């Protein structure tokens, strides 16, 4: 999916967006950062030691990050 997305596609996103990933995710950090940079007003959180299973590996941390993001978005 990500390979078919272009920066122009991401630039059209108007909804509040949180890009959340682990630094050991199979999506490389530079690619994650590029996605974040292409989305207007997005927020980025890269979790040290996290993989693609970040939500189940670190549920307390990711829940807090998501809840803080949602609180900021209203």
N, CA, C, O and CB atoms as a CASP TS submission, in Angstrom:
PFRMAT TS
TARGET T0000
AUTHOR 0000-0000-0000
METHOD Language model
MODEL 1
PARENT N/A
ATOM      1  N   UNK     1       0.832  -1.204   0.000  1.00  0.00           N
ATOM      2  CA  UNK     1       0.000   0.000   0.000  1.00  0.00           C
ATOM      3  C   UNK     1       0.866   1.253   0.000  1.00  0.00           C
ATOM      4  O   UNK     1       0.648   2.150  -0.814  1.00  0.00           O
ATOM      5  CB  UNK     1      -0.941   0.006   1.216  1.00  0.00           C
ATOM      6  N   UNK     2       1.840   1.331   0.894  1.00  0.00           N
ATOM      7  CA  UNK     2       2.641   2.546   0.987  1.00  0.00           C
ATOM      8  C   UNK     2       3.424   2.811  -0.284  1.00  0.00           C
ATOM      9  O   UNK     2       3.659   3.967  -0.636  1.00  0.00           O
ATOM     10  CB  UNK     2       3.585   2.456   2.156  1.00  0.00           C
ATOM     11  N   UNK     3       3.825   1.770  -0.967  1.00  0.00           N
ATOM     12  CA  UNK     3       4.601   1.967  -2.189  1.00  0.00           C
ATOM     13  C   UNK     3       3.780   2.635  -3.275  1.00  0.00           C
ATOM     14  O   UNK     3       4.330   3.263  -4.180  1.00  0.00           O
ATOM     15  CB  UNK     3       5.136   0.642  -2.692  1.00  0.00           C
ATOM     16  N   UNK     4       2.458   2.500  -3.188  1.00  0.00           N
ATOM     17  CA  UNK     4       1.614   3.112  -4.208  1.00  0.00           C
ATOM     18  C   UNK     4       1.213   4.532  -3.833  1.00  0.00           C
ATOM     19  O   UNK     4       0.670   5.261  -4.663  1.00  0.00           O
ATOM     20  CB  UNK     4       0.373   2.270  -4.436  1.00  0.00           C
ATOM     21  N   UNK     5       1.472   4.930  -2.601  1.00  0.00           N
ATOM     22  CA  UNK     5       1.150   6.294  -2.176  1.00  0.00           C
ATOM     23  C   UNK     5       2.250   7.244  -2.609  1.00  0.00           C
ATOM     24  O   UNK     5       3.438   6.932  -2.524  1.00  0.00           O
ATOM     25  CB  UNK     5       0.951   6.363  -0.648  1.00  0.00           C
ATOM     26  N   UNK     6       1.835   8.394  -3.067  1.00  0.00           N
ATOM     27  CA  UNK     6       2.790   9.439  -3.429  1.00  0.00           C
ATOM     28  C   UNK     6       2.636  10.570  -2.422  1.00  0.00           C
ATOM     29  O   UNK     6       1.615  10.680  -1.745  1.00  0.00           O
ATOM     30  CB  UNK     6       2.564   9.948  -4.901  1.00  0.00           C
ATOM     31  N   UNK     7       3.655  11.403  -2.334  1.00  0.00           N
ATOM     32  CA  UNK     7       3.591  12.552  -1.430  1.00  0.00           C
ATOM     33  C   UNK     7       2.367  13.398  -1.741  1.00  0.00           C
ATOM     34  O   UNK     7       1.739  13.936  -0.829  1.00  0.00           O
ATOM     35  CB  UNK     7       4.871  13.405  -1.536  1.00  0.00           C
ATOM     36  N   UNK     8       2.022  13.523  -3.008  1.00  0.00           N
ATOM     37  CA  UNK     8       0.852  14.317  -3.397  1.00  0.00           C
ATOM     38  C   UNK     8      -0.432  13.749  -2.803  1.00  0.00           C
ATOM     39  O   UNK     8      -1.348  14.502  -2.473  1.00  0.00           O
ATOM     40  CB  UNK     8       0.735  14.380  -4.921  1.00  0.00           C
ATOM     41  N   UNK     9      -0.506  12.434  -2.666  1.00  0.00           N
ATOM     42  CA  UNK     9      -1.684  11.810  -2.052  1.00  0.00           C
ATOM     43  C   UNK     9      -1.767  12.182  -0.572  1.00  0.00           C
ATOM     44  O   UNK     9      -2.838  12.521  -0.068  1.00  0.00           O
ATOM     45  CB  UNK     9      -1.637  10.269  -2.217  1.00  0.00           C
ATOM     46  N   UNK    10      -0.639  12.116   0.109  1.00  0.00           N
ATOM     47  CA  UNK    10      -0.608  12.418   1.533  1.00  0.00           C
ATOM     48  C   UNK    10      -0.835  13.895   1.804  1.00  0.00           C
ATOM     49  O   UNK    10      -1.418  14.255   2.827  1.00  0.00           O
ATOM     50  CB  UNK    10       0.710  11.984   2.128  1.00  0.00           C
ATOM     51  N   UNK    11      -0.385  14.747   0.905  1.00  0.00           N
ATOM     52  CA  UNK    11      -0.553  16.197   1.075  1.00  0.00           C
ATOM     53  C   UNK    11      -2.013  16.622   1.085  1.00  0.00           C
ATOM     54  O   UNK    11      -2.332  17.713   1.557  1.00  0.00           O
ATOM     55  CB  UNK    11       0.175  16.934  -0.025  1.00  0.00           C
ATOM     56  N   UNK    12      -2.903  15.783   0.574  1.00  0.00           N
ATOM     57  CA  UNK    12      -4.333  16.118   0.520  1.00  0.00           C
ATOM     58  C   UNK    12      -5.076  15.754   1.798  1.00  0.00           C
ATOM     59  O   UNK    12      -6.253  16.086   1.937  1.00  0.00           O
ATOM     60  CB  UNK    12      -4.982  15.417  -0.650  1.00  0.00           C
ATOM     61  N   UNK    13      -4.425  15.089   2.723  1.00  0.00           N
ATOM     62  CA  UNK    13      -5.079  14.700   3.976  1.00  0.00           C
ATOM     63  C   UNK    13      -5.391  15.953   4.777  1.00  0.00           C
ATOM     64  O   UNK    13      -4.517  16.784   5.021  1.00  0.00           O
ATOM     65  CB  UNK    13      -4.185  13.725   4.804  1.00  0.00           C
ATOM     66  N   UNK    14      -6.634  16.076   5.177  1.00  0.00           N
ATOM     67  CA  UNK    14      -7.073  17.245   5.942  1.00  0.00           C
ATOM     68  C   UNK    14      -7.410  16.901   7.388  1.00  0.00           C
ATOM     69  O   UNK    14      -7.541  17.797   8.222  1.00  0.00           O
ATOM     70  CB  UNK    14      -8.277  17.875   5.278  1.00  0.00           C
ATOM     71  N   UNK    15      -7.550  15.640   7.686  1.00  0.00           N
ATOM     72  CA  UNK    15      -7.909  15.207   9.047  1.00  0.00           C
ATOM     73  C   UNK    15      -6.682  15.239   9.948  1.00  0.00           C
ATOM     74  O   UNK    15      -5.559  15.058   9.476  1.00  0.00           O
ATOM     75  CB  UNK    15      -8.524  13.782   9.029  1.00  0.00           C
ATOM     76  N   UNK    16      -6.887  15.468  11.233  1.00  0.00           N
ATOM     77  CA  UNK    16      -5.771  15.361  12.170  1.00  0.00           C
ATOM     78  C   UNK    16      -5.146  13.965  12.040  1.00  0.00           C
ATOM     79  O   UNK    16      -5.853  12.958  12.006  1.00  0.00           O
ATOM     80  CB  UNK    16      -6.245  15.629  13.641  1.00  0.00           C
ATOM     81  N   UNK    17      -3.834  13.926  11.969  1.00  0.00           N
ATOM     82  CA  UNK    17      -3.153  12.662  11.691  1.00  0.00           C
ATOM     83  C   UNK    17      -1.990  12.453  12.648  1.00  0.00           C
ATOM     84  O   UNK    17      -1.159  13.340  12.848  1.00  0.00           O
ATOM     85  CB  UNK    17      -2.656  12.627  10.242  1.00  0.00           C
ATOM     86  N   UNK    18      -1.948  11.272  13.231  1.00  0.00           N
ATOM     87  CA  UNK    18      -0.833  10.845  14.068  1.00  0.00           C
ATOM     88  C   UNK    18      -0.120   9.722  13.335  1.00  0.00           C
ATOM     89  O   UNK    18      -0.727   8.701  13.012  1.00  0.00           O
ATOM     90  CB  UNK    18      -1.314  10.386  15.491  1.00  0.00           C
ATOM     91  N   UNK    19       1.151   9.907  13.077  1.00  0.00           N
ATOM     92  CA  UNK    19       1.980   8.858  12.497  1.00  0.00           C
ATOM     93  C   UNK    19       2.733   8.243  13.676  1.00  0.00           C
ATOM     94  O   UNK    19       3.583   8.892  14.286  1.00  0.00           O
ATOM     95  CB  UNK    19       2.973   9.418  11.368  1.00  0.00           C
ATOM     96  N   UNK    20       2.419   7.009  13.985  1.00  0.00           N
ATOM     97  CA  UNK    20       2.957   6.324  15.160  1.00  0.00           C
ATOM     98  C   UNK    20       3.645   5.051  14.701  1.00  0.00           C
ATOM     99  O   UNK    20       3.033   4.211  14.042  1.00  0.00           O
ATOM    100  CB  UNK    20       1.835   6.008  16.201  1.00  0.00           C
ATOM    101  N   UNK    21       4.917   4.909  15.049  1.00  0.00           N
ATOM    102  CA  UNK    21       5.683   3.743  14.607  1.00  0.00           C
ATOM    103  C   UNK    21       6.791   3.456  15.600  1.00  0.00           C
ATOM    104  O   UNK    21       7.153   4.307  16.413  1.00  0.00           O
ATOM    105  CB  UNK    21       6.267   3.965  13.194  1.00  0.00           C
ATOM    106  N   UNK    22       7.319   2.259  15.525  1.00  0.00           N
ATOM    107  CA  UNK    22       8.476   1.891  16.315  1.00  0.00           C
ATOM    108  C   UNK    22       9.746   2.068  15.498  1.00  0.00           C
ATOM    109  O   UNK    22       9.711   2.047  14.267  1.00  0.00           O
ATOM    110  CB  UNK    22       8.352   0.450  16.813  1.00  0.00           C
ATOM    111  N   UNK    23      10.849   2.240  16.177  1.00  0.00           N
ATOM    112  CA  UNK    23      12.096   2.422  15.442  1.00  0.00           C
ATOM    113  C   UNK    23      12.648   1.115  14.883  1.00  0.00           C
ATOM    114  O   UNK    23      13.630   1.123  14.141  1.00  0.00           O
ATOM    115  CB  UNK    23      13.124   3.062  16.335  1.00  0.00           C
ATOM    116  N   UNK    24      12.019  -0.010  15.236  1.00  0.00           N
ATOM    117  CA  UNK    24      12.397  -1.303  14.661  1.00  0.00           C
ATOM    118  C   UNK    24      11.281  -1.850  13.767  1.00  0.00           C
ATOM    119  O   UNK    24      11.255  -3.044  13.467  1.00  0.00           O
ATOM    120  CB  UNK    24      12.724  -2.313  15.780  1.00  0.00           C
ATOM    121  N   UNK    25      10.375  -0.994  13.350  1.00  0.00           N
ATOM    122  CA  UNK    25       9.272  -1.379  12.467  1.00  0.00           C
ATOM    123  C   UNK    25       9.838  -1.820  11.124  1.00  0.00           C
ATOM    124  O   UNK    25      10.929  -1.395  10.740  1.00  0.00           O
ATOM    125  CB  UNK    25       8.265  -0.205  12.282  1.00  0.00           C
ATOM    126  N   UNK    26       9.099  -2.675  10.400  1.00  0.00           N
ATOM    127  CA  UNK    26       9.596  -3.043   9.073  1.00  0.00           C
ATOM    128  C   UNK    26       9.425  -1.911   8.070  1.00  0.00           C
ATOM    129  O   UNK    26       9.996  -1.964   6.981  1.00  0.00           O
ATOM    130  CB  UNK    26       8.879  -4.288   8.570  1.00  0.00           C
ATOM    131  N   UNK    27       8.650  -0.887   8.415  1.00  0.00           N
ATOM    132  CA  UNK    27       8.638   0.351   7.632  1.00  0.00           C
ATOM    133  C   UNK    27       9.797   1.183   8.181  1.00  0.00           C
ATOM    134  O   UNK    27       9.780   1.583   9.345  1.00  0.00           O
ATOM    135  CB  UNK    27       7.230   1.130   7.732  1.00  0.00           C
ATOM    136  N   UNK    28      10.782   1.438   7.361  1.00  0.00           N
ATOM    137  CA  UNK    28      11.992   2.128   7.818  1.00  0.00           C
ATOM    138  C   UNK    28      11.671   3.526   8.340  1.00  0.00           C
ATOM    139  O   UNK    28      10.781   4.204   7.829  1.00  0.00           O
ATOM    140  CB  UNK    28      13.014   2.217   6.682  1.00  0.00           C
ATOM    141  N   UNK    29      12.408   3.942   9.362  1.00  0.00           N
ATOM    142  CA  UNK    29      12.181   5.254   9.978  1.00  0.00           C
ATOM    143  C   UNK    29      12.233   6.384   8.942  1.00  0.00           C
ATOM    144  O   UNK    29      11.367   7.258   8.984  1.00  0.00           O
ATOM    145  CB  UNK    29      13.223   5.507  11.077  1.00  0.00           C
ATOM    146  N   UNK    30      13.195   6.414   8.020  1.00  0.00           N
ATOM    147  CA  UNK    30      13.183   7.504   7.027  1.00  0.00           C
ATOM    148  C   UNK    30      11.897   7.541   6.197  1.00  0.00           C
ATOM    149  O   UNK    30      11.431   8.620   5.829  1.00  0.00           O
ATOM    150  CB  UNK    30      14.377   7.364   6.095  1.00  0.00           C
ATOM    151  N   UNK    31      11.327   6.382   5.901  1.00  0.00           N
ATOM    152  CA  UNK    31      10.071   6.346   5.145  1.00  0.00           C
ATOM    153  C   UNK    31       8.919   6.865   6.012  1.00  0.00           C
ATOM    154  O   UNK    31       8.059   7.600   5.530  1.00  0.00           O
ATOM    155  CB  UNK    31       9.769   4.905   4.651  1.00  0.00           C
ATOM    156  N   UNK    32       8.907   6.482   7.282  1.00  0.00           N
ATOM    157  CA  UNK    32       7.886   6.966   8.213  1.00  0.00           C
ATOM    158  C   UNK    32       7.970   8.481   8.336  1.00  0.00           C
ATOM    159  O   UNK    32       6.945   9.162   8.301  1.00  0.00           O
ATOM    160  CB  UNK    32       8.048   6.303   9.602  1.00  0.00           C
ATOM    161  N   UNK    33       9.166   9.011   8.477  1.00  0.00           N
ATOM    162  CA  UNK    33       9.361  10.459   8.575  1.00  0.00           C
ATOM    163  C   UNK    33       8.918  11.152   7.295  1.00  0.00           C
ATOM    164  O   UNK    33       8.317  12.225   7.354  1.00  0.00           O
ATOM    165  CB  UNK    33      10.832  10.788   8.870  1.00  0.00           C
ATOM    166  N   UNK    34       9.198  10.565   6.151  1.00  0.00           N
ATOM    167  CA  UNK    34       8.766  11.153   4.881  1.00  0.00           C
ATOM    168  C   UNK    34       7.242  11.217   4.799  1.00  0.00           C
ATOM    169  O   UNK    34       6.686  12.204   4.317  1.00  0.00           O
ATOM    170  CB  UNK    34       9.325  10.345   3.697  1.00  0.00           C
ATOM    171  N   UNK    35       6.562  10.161   5.271  1.00  0.00           N
ATOM    172  CA  UNK    35       5.095  10.186   5.291  1.00  0.00           C
ATOM    173  C   UNK    35       4.608  11.312   6.201  1.00  0.00           C
ATOM    174  O   UNK    35       3.729  12.088   5.826  1.00  0.00           O
ATOM    175  CB  UNK    35       4.525   8.818   5.766  1.00  0.00           C
ATOM    176  N   UNK    36       5.182  11.393   7.393  1.00  0.00           N
ATOM    177  CA  UNK    36       4.827  12.449   8.342  1.00  0.00           C
ATOM    178  C   UNK    36       5.026  13.838   7.728  1.00  0.00           C
ATOM    179  O   UNK    36       4.153  14.698   7.845  1.00  0.00           O
ATOM    180  CB  UNK    36       5.664  12.316   9.623  1.00  0.00           C
ATOM    181  N   UNK    37       6.145  14.054   7.089  1.00  0.00           N
ATOM    182  CA  UNK    37       6.446  15.364   6.517  1.00  0.00           C
ATOM    183  C   UNK    37       5.503  15.735   5.375  1.00  0.00           C
ATOM    184  O   UNK    37       5.282  16.917   5.113  1.00  0.00           O
ATOM    185  CB  UNK    37       7.876  15.392   6.025  1.00  0.00           C
ATOM    186  N   UNK    38       4.954  14.746   4.702  1.00  0.00           N
ATOM    187  CA  UNK    38       4.055  15.012   3.579  1.00  0.00           C
ATOM    188  C   UNK    38       2.631  15.353   4.029  1.00  0.00           C
ATOM    189  O   UNK    38       1.881  15.977   3.278  1.00  0.00           O
ATOM    190  CB  UNK    38       4.021  13.812   2.657  1.00  0.00           C
ATOM    191  N   UNK    39       2.259  14.956   5.231  1.00  0.00           N
ATOM    192  CA  UNK    39       0.890  15.181   5.722  1.00  0.00           C
ATOM    193  C   UNK    39       0.845  16.516   6.461  1.00  0.00           C
ATOM    194  O   UNK    39       1.560  16.696   7.447  1.00  0.00           O
ATOM    195  CB  UNK    39       0.422  14.012   6.660  1.00  0.00           C
ATOM    196  N   UNK    40       0.022  17.447   6.003  1.00  0.00           N
ATOM    197  CA  UNK    40      -0.050  18.756   6.665  1.00  0.00           C
ATOM    198  C   UNK    40      -0.434  18.644   8.135  1.00  0.00           C
ATOM    199  O   UNK    40      -1.374  17.933   8.490  1.00  0.00           O
ATOM    200  CB  UNK    40      -1.049  19.646   5.949  1.00  0.00           C
ATOM    201  N   UNK    41       0.294  19.341   8.971  1.00  0.00           N
ATOM    202  CA  UNK    41      -0.004  19.437  10.409  1.00  0.00           C
ATOM    203  C   UNK    41      -0.059  18.094  11.126  1.00  0.00           C
ATOM    204  O   UNK    41      -0.716  17.979  12.160  1.00  0.00           O
ATOM    205  CB  UNK    41      -1.308  20.139  10.601  1.00  0.00           C
ATOM    206  N   UNK    42       0.612  17.087  10.603  1.00  0.00           N
ATOM    207  CA  UNK    42       0.617  15.773  11.251  1.00  0.00           C
ATOM    208  C   UNK    42       1.486  15.809  12.500  1.00  0.00           C
ATOM    209  O   UNK    42       2.308  16.707  12.680  1.00  0.00           O
ATOM    210  CB  UNK    42       1.121  14.684  10.279  1.00  0.00           C
ATOM    211  N   UNK    43       1.290  14.826  13.348  1.00  0.00           N
ATOM    212  CA  UNK    43       2.129  14.620  14.524  1.00  0.00           C
ATOM    213  C   UNK    43       2.880  13.308  14.305  1.00  0.00           C
ATOM    214  O   UNK    43       2.373  12.391  13.660  1.00  0.00           O
ATOM    215  CB  UNK    43       1.275  14.590  15.862  1.00  0.00           C
ATOM    216  N   UNK    44       4.087  13.232  14.847  1.00  0.00           N
ATOM    217  CA  UNK    44       4.921  12.044  14.677  1.00  0.00           C
ATOM    218  C   UNK    44       5.374  11.535  16.029  1.00  0.00           C
ATOM    219  O   UNK    44       5.791  12.310  16.889  1.00  0.00           O
ATOM    220  CB  UNK    44       6.134  12.346  13.784  1.00  0.00           C
ATOM    221  N   UNK    45       5.291  10.223  16.211  1.00  0.00           N
ATOM    222  CA  UNK    45       5.829   9.585  17.402  1.00  0.00           C
ATOM    223  C   UNK    45       6.541   8.305  16.965  1.00  0.00           C
ATOM    224  O   UNK    45       5.911   7.370  16.471  1.00  0.00           O
ATOM    225  CB  UNK    45       4.700   9.283  18.451  1.00  0.00           C
ATOM    226  N   UNK    46       7.861   8.277  17.152  1.00  0.00           N
ATOM    227  CA  UNK    46       8.661   7.083  16.895  1.00  0.00           C
ATOM    228  C   UNK    46       9.052   6.534  18.270  1.00  0.00           C
ATOM    229  O   UNK    46       9.711   7.221  19.050  1.00  0.00           O
ATOM    230  CB  UNK    46       9.943   7.402  15.989  1.00  0.00           C
ATOM    231  N   UNK    47       8.649   5.314  18.561  1.00  0.00           N
ATOM    232  CA  UNK    47       8.892   4.718  19.870  1.00  0.00           C
ATOM    233  C   UNK    47      10.160   3.865  19.825  1.00  0.00           C
ATOM    234  O   UNK    47      10.244   2.916  19.046  1.00  0.00           O
ATOM    235  CB  UNK    47       7.678   3.867  20.319  1.00  0.00           C
ATOM    236  N   UNK    48      11.140   4.200  20.657  1.00  0.00           N
ATOM    237  CA  UNK    48      12.371   3.410  20.708  1.00  0.00           C
ATOM    238  C   UNK    48      12.080   1.957  21.096  1.00  0.00           C
ATOM    239  O   UNK    48      11.326   1.689  22.032  1.00  0.00           O
ATOM    240  CB  UNK    48      13.365   4.034  21.702  1.00  0.00           C
ATOM    241  N   UNK    49      12.682   1.044  20.371  1.00  0.00           N
ATOM    242  CA  UNK    49      12.531  -0.373  20.671  1.00  0.00           C
ATOM    243  C   UNK    49      11.237  -0.991  20.183  1.00  0.00           C
ATOM    244  O   UNK    49      10.999  -2.178  20.409  1.00  0.00           O
ATOM    245  CB  UNK    49      12.633  -0.573  22.120  1.00  0.00           C
ATOM    246  N   UNK    50      10.397  -0.213  19.517  1.00  0.00           N
ATOM    247  CA  UNK    50       9.110  -0.728  19.047  1.00  0.00           C
ATOM    248  C   UNK    50       9.207  -1.324  17.660  1.00  0.00           C
ATOM    249  O   UNK    50       9.986  -0.865  16.825  1.00  0.00           O
ATOM    250  CB  UNK    50       8.072   0.368  19.054  1.00  0.00           C
ATOM    251  N   UNK    51       8.412  -2.347  17.423  1.00  0.00           N
ATOM    252  CA  UNK    51       8.353  -2.972  16.103  1.00  0.00           C
ATOM    253  C   UNK    51       6.980  -2.687  15.486  1.00  0.00           C
ATOM    254  O   UNK    51       6.258  -1.803  15.947  1.00  0.00           O
ATOM    255  CB  UNK    51       8.617  -4.516  16.195  1.00  0.00           C
ATOM    256  N   UNK    52       6.632  -3.433  14.456  1.00  0.00           N
ATOM    257  CA  UNK    52       5.333  -3.242  13.815  1.00  0.00           C
ATOM    258  C   UNK    52       4.188  -3.652  14.753  1.00  0.00           C
ATOM    259  O   UNK    52       3.037  -3.277  14.530  1.00  0.00           O
ATOM    260  CB  UNK    52       5.262  -4.050  12.507  1.00  0.00           C
ATOM    261  N   UNK    53       4.507  -4.415  15.792  1.00  0.00           N
ATOM    262  CA  UNK    53       3.510  -4.813  16.790  1.00  0.00           C
ATOM    263  C   UNK    53       3.477  -3.868  17.978  1.00  0.00           C
ATOM    264  O   UNK    53       3.123  -4.263  19.089  1.00  0.00           O
ATOM    265  CB  UNK    53       3.787  -6.221  17.271  1.00  0.00           C
ATOM    266  N   UNK    54       3.843  -2.638  17.740  1.00  0.00           N
ATOM    267  CA  UNK    54       3.986  -1.631  18.785  1.00  0.00           C
ATOM    268  C   UNK    54       2.774  -1.525  19.709  1.00  0.00           C
ATOM    269  O   UNK    54       2.937  -1.404  20.923  1.00  0.00           O
ATOM    270  CB  UNK    54       4.245  -0.301  18.160  1.00  0.00           C
ATOM    271  N   UNK    55       1.579  -1.569  19.162  1.00  0.00           N
ATOM    272  CA  UNK    55       0.372  -1.396  19.984  1.00  0.00           C
ATOM    273  C   UNK    55       0.217  -2.499  21.026  1.00  0.00           C
ATOM    274  O   UNK    55      -0.284  -2.246  22.122  1.00  0.00           O
ATOM    275  CB  UNK    55      -0.863  -1.360  19.096  1.00  0.00           C
ATOM    276  N   UNK    56       0.637  -3.704  20.701  1.00  0.00           N
ATOM    277  CA  UNK    56       0.540  -4.799  21.670  1.00  0.00           C
ATOM    278  C   UNK    56       1.802  -4.919  22.515  1.00  0.00           C
ATOM    279  O   UNK    56       1.753  -5.436  23.631  1.00  0.00           O
ATOM    280  CB  UNK    56       0.275  -6.115  20.951  1.00  0.00           C
ATOM    281  N   UNK    57       2.925  -4.450  21.996  1.00  0.00           N
ATOM    282  CA  UNK    57       4.183  -4.500  22.753  1.00  0.00           C
ATOM    283  C   UNK    57       4.211  -3.470  23.882  1.00  0.00           C
ATOM    284  O   UNK    57       4.688  -3.754  24.980  1.00  0.00           O
ATOM    285  CB  UNK    57       5.371  -4.269  21.817  1.00  0.00           C
ATOM    286  N   UNK    58       3.706  -2.295  23.607  1.00  0.00           N
ATOM    287  CA  UNK    58       3.762  -1.198  24.576  1.00  0.00           C
ATOM    288  C   UNK    58       2.392  -0.517  24.665  1.00  0.00           C
ATOM    289  O   UNK    58       2.254   0.655  24.317  1.00  0.00           O
ATOM    290  CB  UNK    58       4.861  -0.166  24.180  1.00  0.00           C
ATOM    291  N   UNK    59       1.376  -1.261  25.133  1.00  0.00           N
ATOM    292  CA  UNK    59       0.015  -0.727  25.118  1.00  0.00           C
ATOM    293  C   UNK    59      -0.185   0.507  25.989  1.00  0.00           C
ATOM    294  O   UNK    59      -0.935   1.404  25.604  1.00  0.00           O
ATOM    295  CB  UNK    59      -0.932  -1.784  25.555  1.00  0.00           C
ATOM    296  N   UNK    60       0.453   0.580  27.135  1.00  0.00           N
ATOM    297  CA  UNK    60       0.261   1.752  28.009  1.00  0.00           C
ATOM    298  C   UNK    60       0.817   3.009  27.344  1.00  0.00           C
ATOM    299  O   UNK    60       0.168   4.055  27.335  1.00  0.00           O
ATOM    300  CB  UNK    60       0.946   1.530  29.385  1.00  0.00           C
ATOM    301  N   UNK    61       2.007   2.899  26.795  1.00  0.00           N
ATOM    302  CA  UNK    61       2.622   4.054  26.141  1.00  0.00           C
ATOM    303  C   UNK    61       1.837   4.488  24.919  1.00  0.00           C
ATOM    304  O   UNK    61       1.540   5.672  24.756  1.00  0.00           O
ATOM    305  CB  UNK    61       4.052   3.737  25.747  1.00  0.00           C
ATOM    306  N   UNK    62       1.496   3.530  24.053  1.00  0.00           N
ATOM    307  CA  UNK    62       0.782   3.908  22.827  1.00  0.00           C
ATOM    308  C   UNK    62      -0.617   4.435  23.131  1.00  0.00           C
ATOM    309  O   UNK    62      -1.098   5.337  22.445  1.00  0.00           O
ATOM    310  CB  UNK    62       0.689   2.713  21.878  1.00  0.00           C
ATOM    311  N   UNK    63      -1.269   3.888  24.139  1.00  0.00           N
ATOM    312  CA  UNK    63      -2.582   4.412  24.523  1.00  0.00           C
ATOM    313  C   UNK    63      -2.462   5.863  24.969  1.00  0.00           C
ATOM    314  O   UNK    63      -3.281   6.698  24.587  1.00  0.00           O
ATOM    315  CB  UNK    63      -3.205   3.558  25.647  1.00  0.00           C
ATOM    316  N   UNK    64      -1.448   6.169  25.772  1.00  0.00           N
ATOM    317  CA  UNK    64      -1.242   7.544  26.246  1.00  0.00           C
ATOM    318  C   UNK    64      -0.955   8.480  25.073  1.00  0.00           C
ATOM    319  O   UNK    64      -1.496   9.584  25.015  1.00  0.00           O
ATOM    320  CB  UNK    64      -0.081   7.599  27.267  1.00  0.00           C
ATOM    321  N   UNK    65      -0.117   8.051  24.150  1.00  0.00           N
ATOM    322  CA  UNK    65       0.209   8.881  22.981  1.00  0.00           C
ATOM    323  C   UNK    65      -1.054   9.161  22.167  1.00  0.00           C
ATOM    324  O   UNK    65      -1.299  10.297  21.759  1.00  0.00           O
ATOM    325  CB  UNK    65       1.280   8.187  22.093  1.00  0.00           C
ATOM    326  N   UNK    66      -1.846   8.126  21.936  1.00  0.00           N
ATOM    327  CA  UNK    66      -3.064   8.287  21.140  1.00  0.00           C
ATOM    328  C   UNK    66      -4.078   9.178  21.863  1.00  0.00           C
ATOM    329  O   UNK    66      -4.673  10.063  21.248  1.00  0.00           O
ATOM    330  CB  UNK    66      -3.690   6.913  20.833  1.00  0.00           C
ATOM    331  N   UNK    67      -4.275   8.950  23.158  1.00  0.00           N
ATOM    332  CA  UNK    67      -5.225   9.781  23.911  1.00  0.00           C
ATOM    333  C   UNK    67      -4.782  11.238  23.953  1.00  0.00           C
ATOM    334  O   UNK    67      -5.612  12.139  23.833  1.00  0.00           O
ATOM    335  CB  UNK    67      -5.385   9.247  25.336  1.00  0.00           C
ATOM    336  N   UNK    68      -3.484  11.479  24.122  1.00  0.00           N
ATOM    337  CA  UNK    68      -2.981  12.866  24.098  1.00  0.00           C
ATOM    338  C   UNK    68      -3.212  13.502  22.742  1.00  0.00           C
ATOM    339  O   UNK    68      -3.608  14.665  22.654  1.00  0.00           O
ATOM    340  CB  UNK    68      -1.483  12.910  24.444  1.00  0.00           C
ATOM    341  N   UNK    69      -2.966  12.741  21.681  1.00  0.00           N
ATOM    342  CA  UNK    69      -3.198  13.249  20.325  1.00  0.00           C
ATOM    343  C   UNK    69      -4.674  13.593  20.128  1.00  0.00           C
ATOM    344  O   UNK    69      -4.998  14.656  19.598  1.00  0.00           O
ATOM    345  CB  UNK    69      -2.746  12.211  19.272  1.00  0.00           C
ATOM    346  N   UNK    70      -5.559  12.709  20.547  1.00  0.00           N
ATOM    347  CA  UNK    70      -6.995  12.960  20.385  1.00  0.00           C
ATOM    348  C   UNK    70      -7.431  14.173  21.194  1.00  0.00           C
ATOM    349  O   UNK    70      -8.265  14.953  20.733  1.00  0.00           O
ATOM    350  CB  UNK    70      -7.807  11.728  20.807  1.00  0.00           C
ATOM    351  N   UNK    71      -6.884  14.343  22.382  1.00  0.00           N
ATOM    352  CA  UNK    71      -7.229  15.508  23.209  1.00  0.00           C
ATOM    353  C   UNK    71      -6.771  16.806  22.535  1.00  0.00           C
ATOM    354  O   UNK    71      -7.474  17.814  22.591  1.00  0.00           O
ATOM    355  CB  UNK    71      -6.589  15.383  24.616  1.00  0.00           C
ATOM    356  N   UNK    72      -5.610  16.784  21.906  1.00  0.00           N
ATOM    357  CA  UNK    72      -5.098  17.960  21.199  1.00  0.00           C
ATOM    358  C   UNK    72      -5.910  18.274  19.948  1.00  0.00           C
ATOM    359  O   UNK    72      -6.001  19.429  19.533  1.00  0.00           O
ATOM    360  CB  UNK    72      -3.641  17.750  20.824  1.00  0.00           C
ATOM    361  N   UNK    73      -6.491  17.255  19.360  1.00  0.00           N
ATOM    362  CA  UNK    73      -7.176  17.392  18.070  1.00  0.00           C
ATOM    363  C   UNK    73      -8.583  17.962  18.206  1.00  0.00           C
ATOM    364  O   UNK    73      -9.223  18.252  17.195  1.00  0.00           O
ATOM    365  CB  UNK    73      -7.244  16.050  17.381  1.00  0.00           C
ATOM    366  N   UNK    74      -9.072  18.128  19.413  1.00  0.00           N
ATOM    367  CA  UNK    74     -10.445  18.643  19.590  1.00  0.00           C
ATOM    368  C   UNK    74     -10.463  20.073  19.975  1.00  0.00           C
ATOM    369  O   UNK    74     -11.536  20.648  20.160  1.00  0.00           O
ATOM    370  CB  UNK    74     -11.182  17.856  20.620  1.00  0.00           C
TER
END
